Coordinates of C-alpha atoms in Angstrom, one line a residue:
M1 CA -10.7 7.0 16.4
P2 CA -6.7 7.0 16.3
L3 CA -5.3 5.3 13.7
K4 CA -3.7 2.7 16.1
E5 CA -6.9 1.5 16.5
I6 CA -7.9 1.3 13.1
S7 CA -4.7 -0.6 12.0
K8 CA -5.5 -3.4 14.6
P9 CA -6.7 -5.9 12.0
I10 CA -3.5 -5.4 10.2
E11 CA -0.8 -4.9 12.9
I12 CA 1.3 -7.9 12.4
Y13 CA 1.2 -7.2 8.6
L14 CA 2.5 -3.7 9.3
K15 CA 5.5 -5.0 11.0
E16 CA 6.2 -7.5 8.1
F17 CA 5.7 -4.4 5.9
D18 CA 8.5 -2.6 7.7
K19 CA 11.1 -5.1 7.1
F20 CA 10.0 -5.6 3.5
Y21 CA 10.1 -1.8 2.8
K22 CA 13.5 -1.3 4.7
N23 CA 14.8 -3.9 2.4
S24 CA 13.6 -2.5 -0.6
L25 CA 15.7 0.8 -0.1
R26 CA 19.2 -0.8 0.4
S27 CA 21.8 0.9 -1.4
K28 CA 25.3 -0.1 -1.9
V29 CA 26.3 3.7 -2.4
F30 CA 27.6 4.6 0.9
L31 CA 26.0 8.5 0.5
L32 CA 23.1 7.4 -0.5
D33 CA 22.6 5.0 2.2
V34 CA 23.2 7.5 4.7
V35 CA 20.3 9.5 3.1
I36 CA 18.1 6.6 3.1
K37 CA 18.9 6.1 6.7
Y38 CA 18.1 9.4 7.6
I39 CA 14.8 9.4 5.6
L40 CA 13.9 6.4 7.7
R41 CA 14.2 8.1 10.7
Q42 CA 11.5 10.4 10.0
K43 CA 8.5 8.3 10.9
G44 CA 5.4 9.0 9.3
K45 CA 1.8 8.0 10.2
K46 CA 2.3 5.3 6.9
I47 CA -1.5 5.8 6.0
R48 CA -0.8 4.5 2.6
P49 CA 0.4 1.3 3.5
L50 CA -2.0 1.3 5.9
L51 CA -5.0 1.7 3.5
V52 CA -3.1 -1.0 0.9
L53 CA -3.1 -3.4 3.8
L54 CA -6.2 -2.8 5.2
S55 CA -7.6 -3.0 1.4
A56 CA -6.0 -6.2 0.8
E57 CA -7.2 -7.9 3.9
A58 CA -10.9 -7.1 3.5
C59 CA -10.8 -8.2 -0.3
G60 CA -9.5 -11.7 0.6
G61 CA -6.5 -11.6 2.8
V62 CA -2.7 -10.0 3.0
N63 CA -0.2 -12.0 1.0
R64 CA 3.3 -11.0 -0.4
R65 CA 1.7 -9.3 -3.1
S66 CA 0.1 -6.8 -0.9
Y67 CA 3.7 -5.9 0.5
I68 CA 5.0 -5.5 -2.9
A69 CA 1.8 -3.0 -3.3
A70 CA 2.3 -1.2 -0.2
S71 CA 6.1 -0.6 -0.6
M72 CA 5.5 0.5 -4.3
I73 CA 3.1 3.0 -2.8
E74 CA 5.3 4.4 0.1
L75 CA 8.1 4.7 -2.1
L76 CA 6.4 6.5 -4.6
H77 CA 4.8 8.6 -1.7
T78 CA 8.6 9.2 0.1
A79 CA 9.9 10.0 -3.4
T80 CA 7.6 13.0 -3.9
L81 CA 7.7 14.3 -0.7
V82 CA 11.7 14.3 -1.1
H83 CA 11.2 16.2 -4.5
D84 CA 8.3 18.5 -3.3
D85 CA 10.7 19.9 -0.2
V86 CA 13.0 20.9 -3.1
V87 CA 10.5 22.6 -4.9
D88 CA 8.9 24.3 -2.2
E89 CA 12.5 25.3 -0.8
A90 CA 11.1 23.4 2.7
D91 CA 13.9 23.3 5.7
E92 CA 11.8 20.6 7.5
R93 CA 10.0 17.6 7.3
R94 CA 8.3 15.8 10.2
G95 CA 10.3 18.0 12.7
F96 CA 13.6 17.0 10.9
P97 CA 15.7 19.1 8.6
S98 CA 14.6 18.6 5.3
I99 CA 17.1 16.3 2.7
N100 CA 17.9 19.5 0.7
S101 CA 18.5 21.4 3.5
V102 CA 20.9 19.1 4.7
W103 CA 22.3 17.7 1.5
K104 CA 21.4 20.5 -0.9
N105 CA 19.3 20.4 -3.9
K106 CA 21.3 17.8 -6.4
I107 CA 21.4 15.1 -4.2
S108 CA 18.0 15.5 -2.7
V109 CA 16.7 14.9 -6.3
L110 CA 19.1 12.1 -7.5
A111 CA 18.0 10.5 -3.8
G112 CA 14.1 10.9 -4.9
D113 CA 14.9 9.6 -8.2
Y114 CA 16.6 6.4 -6.6
I115 CA 13.4 5.7 -4.4
L116 CA 10.9 6.0 -7.3
S117 CA 13.3 3.7 -9.0
Q118 CA 13.0 1.1 -6.4
G119 CA 9.4 1.2 -6.5
L120 CA 9.2 0.4 -10.4
I121 CA 12.1 -2.2 -9.9
I122 CA 10.1 -4.5 -7.1
A123 CA 6.9 -4.3 -9.5
N124 CA 8.9 -5.2 -12.5
E125 CA 10.8 -7.9 -10.7
N126 CA 7.6 -9.6 -9.6
D127 CA 5.7 -8.8 -12.6
E128 CA 3.2 -6.9 -11.1
F129 CA 2.5 -5.1 -14.1
G130 CA -1.4 -4.3 -13.2
F131 CA 0.4 -2.4 -10.0
L132 CA 2.6 -0.2 -12.3
K133 CA -0.2 0.7 -14.6
A134 CA -2.4 2.0 -11.8
T135 CA 0.3 3.6 -10.4
S136 CA 1.4 5.4 -13.4
R137 CA -1.7 6.5 -13.9
A138 CA -1.9 8.1 -10.3
V139 CA 1.6 9.6 -10.8
K140 CA 0.3 11.6 -14.3
R141 CA -2.8 12.7 -12.1
M142 CA -0.7 14.1 -9.5
S143 CA 1.6 15.8 -11.6
E144 CA -0.9 17.3 -13.8
G145 CA -3.3 18.6 -10.7
E146 CA -0.1 20.2 -9.3
L147 CA 0.7 22.0 -12.3
F148 CA -3.0 22.9 -13.2
Q149 CA -3.2 24.4 -9.7
I150 CA 0.1 26.6 -10.2
Y151 CA -1.7 27.9 -13.4
K152 CA -5.0 28.7 -11.6
S153 CA -3.2 30.1 -8.7
K154 CA -1.9 32.9 -11.0
S155 CA -5.2 34.3 -12.2
L156 CA -6.7 33.7 -8.6
N157 CA -9.8 32.9 -10.8
I158 CA -11.1 29.1 -9.8
K159 CA -14.2 27.6 -10.0
E160 CA -15.5 24.9 -7.9
E161 CA -15.3 22.0 -10.4
E162 CA -11.9 23.0 -11.0
Y163 CA -11.0 22.8 -7.4
F164 CA -12.2 19.2 -7.3
R165 CA -10.1 18.5 -10.4
I166 CA -7.3 20.0 -8.8
I167 CA -7.7 17.7 -5.3
S168 CA -8.7 14.5 -7.3
D169 CA -5.5 14.7 -9.0
K170 CA -3.1 15.9 -6.6
T171 CA -4.4 14.1 -3.6
A172 CA -7.0 11.5 -4.3
S173 CA -5.3 10.0 -7.2
L174 CA -2.4 8.2 -4.7
I175 CA -5.2 7.3 -1.7
S176 CA -7.2 5.6 -4.7
V177 CA -4.1 3.9 -6.3
C178 CA -3.6 2.6 -2.6
C179 CA -7.0 0.7 -2.2
E180 CA -7.1 -0.3 -5.9
I181 CA -3.9 -2.2 -5.8
G182 CA -4.4 -3.5 -2.4
A183 CA -7.7 -5.0 -3.6
L184 CA -5.6 -6.0 -6.7
S185 CA -3.4 -8.0 -4.8
S186 CA -5.6 -10.1 -3.0
S187 CA -9.1 -10.3 -5.4
N188 CA -9.7 -11.0 -9.1
D189 CA -13.0 -9.7 -9.1
E190 CA -12.8 -6.3 -10.9
N191 CA -16.0 -5.2 -9.5
I192 CA -14.3 -5.1 -6.1
Q193 CA -11.0 -3.7 -7.6
I194 CA -13.1 -0.8 -9.0
A195 CA -15.2 -0.3 -5.6
M196 CA -12.2 0.1 -3.9
R197 CA -10.7 2.5 -6.3
D198 CA -13.6 4.7 -6.2
F199 CA -13.8 4.3 -1.9
G200 CA -10.0 5.8 -2.2
E201 CA -10.9 8.7 -4.3
Y202 CA -13.8 9.7 -2.4
V203 CA -11.8 9.2 0.9
G204 CA -8.8 11.5 -0.7
I205 CA -11.0 14.1 -1.5
I206 CA -12.5 14.3 2.4
F207 CA -8.6 14.1 3.4
Q208 CA -7.8 17.0 1.3
I209 CA -10.9 19.1 2.0
K210 CA -10.3 18.8 5.6
D211 CA -6.7 19.9 5.1
D212 CA -8.3 23.0 3.2
L213 CA -10.6 23.7 6.2
F214 CA -7.7 23.6 8.8
D215 CA -6.5 27.2 7.1
Y216 CA -9.9 28.5 8.3
T217 CA -10.6 26.7 11.4
S218 CA -7.4 25.3 13.5
T219 CA -6.1 27.6 16.3
H220 CA -2.9 25.9 16.8
K221 CA -0.1 24.4 14.5
K222 CA -0.5 20.8 15.0
I223 CA -1.4 20.4 11.6
G224 CA 2.2 20.4 10.3
K225 CA 1.9 23.7 8.4
P226 CA 1.3 27.5 9.7
I227 CA -2.3 28.4 9.9
G228 CA -3.5 30.6 6.8
N229 CA -0.6 28.8 4.9
D230 CA -2.9 28.3 1.3
I231 CA -4.3 32.0 1.7
L232 CA -0.2 33.1 1.7
E233 CA 0.3 31.0 -1.2
K234 CA -2.8 32.4 -3.1
K235 CA -4.4 29.0 -3.3
L236 CA -8.3 29.6 -3.4
T237 CA -9.5 26.4 -1.9
L238 CA -13.1 24.9 -1.2
P239 CA -14.1 27.5 1.8
V240 CA -13.1 30.6 0.1
I241 CA -14.3 29.6 -3.5
Y242 CA -17.6 29.1 -2.0
A243 CA -17.7 32.5 0.2
L244 CA -16.7 34.2 -3.0
S245 CA -19.6 33.0 -5.1
K246 CA -21.8 34.0 -2.5
A247 CA -20.7 37.7 -1.6
T248 CA -21.4 40.8 -3.8
K249 CA -19.2 41.7 -6.6
T250 CA -17.6 44.5 -4.8
E251 CA -16.9 42.0 -1.7
S252 CA -15.4 39.7 -3.8
K253 CA -13.3 41.7 -5.7
S254 CA -12.3 43.6 -2.3
I255 CA -10.9 40.0 -1.2
I256 CA -9.4 38.9 -4.0
K257 CA -7.8 42.2 -4.2
L258 CA -6.3 41.4 -0.6
I259 CA -5.2 38.0 -1.4
R260 CA -3.0 39.7 -4.5
S261 CA -1.3 41.7 -2.0
L262 CA -0.3 39.1 0.5
K263 CA 3.5 39.0 0.2
L264 CA 6.1 36.6 2.1
N265 CA 7.7 38.2 5.3
D266 CA 5.3 40.8 5.2
D267 CA 4.3 42.3 8.8
S268 CA 0.7 42.5 7.6
N269 CA 0.2 39.5 6.3
E270 CA -1.5 38.4 9.6
E271 CA -4.1 41.0 9.7
K272 CA -5.0 39.9 6.2
T273 CA -5.4 36.6 6.6
K274 CA -7.4 37.2 9.4
I275 CA -9.8 39.4 7.2
V276 CA -9.9 36.8 4.6
T277 CA -10.6 34.1 7.2
E278 CA -13.5 36.2 8.5
F279 CA -14.9 36.8 5.3
V280 CA -15.2 33.2 4.6
N281 CA -16.8 32.2 7.9
K282 CA -19.0 35.1 7.3
F283 CA -20.6 33.9 3.9
G284 CA -20.5 29.9 4.7
G285 CA -17.4 28.7 3.3
V286 CA -16.7 26.5 5.9
D287 CA -20.1 24.9 6.9
Y288 CA -20.4 24.3 2.9
S289 CA -17.0 22.5 2.8
I290 CA -18.0 20.4 5.7
K291 CA -21.2 19.5 3.9
I292 CA -19.9 18.3 1.1
A293 CA -17.1 16.3 2.9
N294 CA -20.0 14.6 4.6
E295 CA -21.3 13.9 1.2
Y296 CA -18.3 12.0 0.0
R297 CA -18.5 10.3 3.5
L298 CA -21.7 8.8 2.5
K299 CA -20.1 7.7 -1.1
A300 CA -17.3 6.2 0.2
L301 CA -19.4 4.0 2.6
N302 CA -21.7 3.2 0.0
A303 CA -18.4 2.0 -2.2
L304 CA -17.3 -0.5 0.7
S305 CA -20.9 -1.9 0.3
I306 CA -19.6 -4.6 -2.1
L307 CA -17.5 -6.4 0.5
P308 CA -18.2 -8.9 3.3
D309 CA -18.3 -7.8 6.3
N310 CA -14.9 -8.3 8.3
Q311 CA -13.0 -6.5 10.6
S312 CA -10.9 -4.9 8.2
K313 CA -13.9 -3.2 6.4
N314 CA -14.7 -1.7 9.5
S315 CA -11.6 -0.2 10.1
L316 CA -12.0 1.3 6.4
I317 CA -15.3 2.3 7.5
L318 CA -13.7 4.0 10.7
F319 CA -10.8 5.9 8.5
V320 CA -13.2 7.4 6.7
D321 CA -14.4 9.1 9.8
F322 CA -10.7 9.9 10.9
A323 CA -10.3 11.5 7.7
L324 CA -13.5 13.7 8.0
N325 CA -12.9 14.3 11.9
R326 CA -8.9 14.2 12.4
D327 CA -7.4 17.3 14.0
S328 CA -4.0 17.1 12.4

């Protein structure tokens, strides 16, 4: 199910959101305005505003508060992407040269800071302190998850529960807050808000497991990152963690040694990542990860049972399957 079909119940609201979001980014500083316009040309899938508005509509109806919530999230997400490109020394973002490759790191960091501050300002100006509390919690979790993953990647010794801690904090936290504040914008029912927060958490976990599976199942580069990239960056994700737990100690040590030996721009990388991929498939890492993702699918659908039946709830159900079955 393509995103265009999923977004049909809120199509008109997404157009209104675009205007609201662009207005929130306006600046009187010429250089900053140029950078912002460049960012706006890089049209993403707008998954996070989509989830905010679908959640709002499913829980009571989209209103002005919903646009504030969606803009806050998209500003936060955009700021993190700009900062991530600096940290990762990335040259491209969505097929465009990255901000840091065009304007260098200092301007990129300052532009990211400005975008983040705009998210805080629109919440403060509209007294949306509940939105601020929820998004602040998500930012804290995202930072902790990223730093914990860096720490664990150095030792190449990560347990399954640590993997879930990382992806919950790094990825699921932001998707969770999308659904939570979407519900908060249109419903005063705390049980509904908690259910939507849980729904977003489960969907975020599915999203990240699927991302991690691309490293071992994709044969093309449509996914937006090189195949085998996680292995090259020495990130142990669920497929390889499970395979390591099922292999003999000798086989596991050999694979860990192989991953440790990987170096950027090394001609032997392709052959080595192929060996790791074959190892993961041999010991059921891919099948196990798909099984776990399907378990989270059931949890996500169960979380939605609190909502009345409507088109937006149906789209949220379809989004779960999109997260699980997407090819990019």
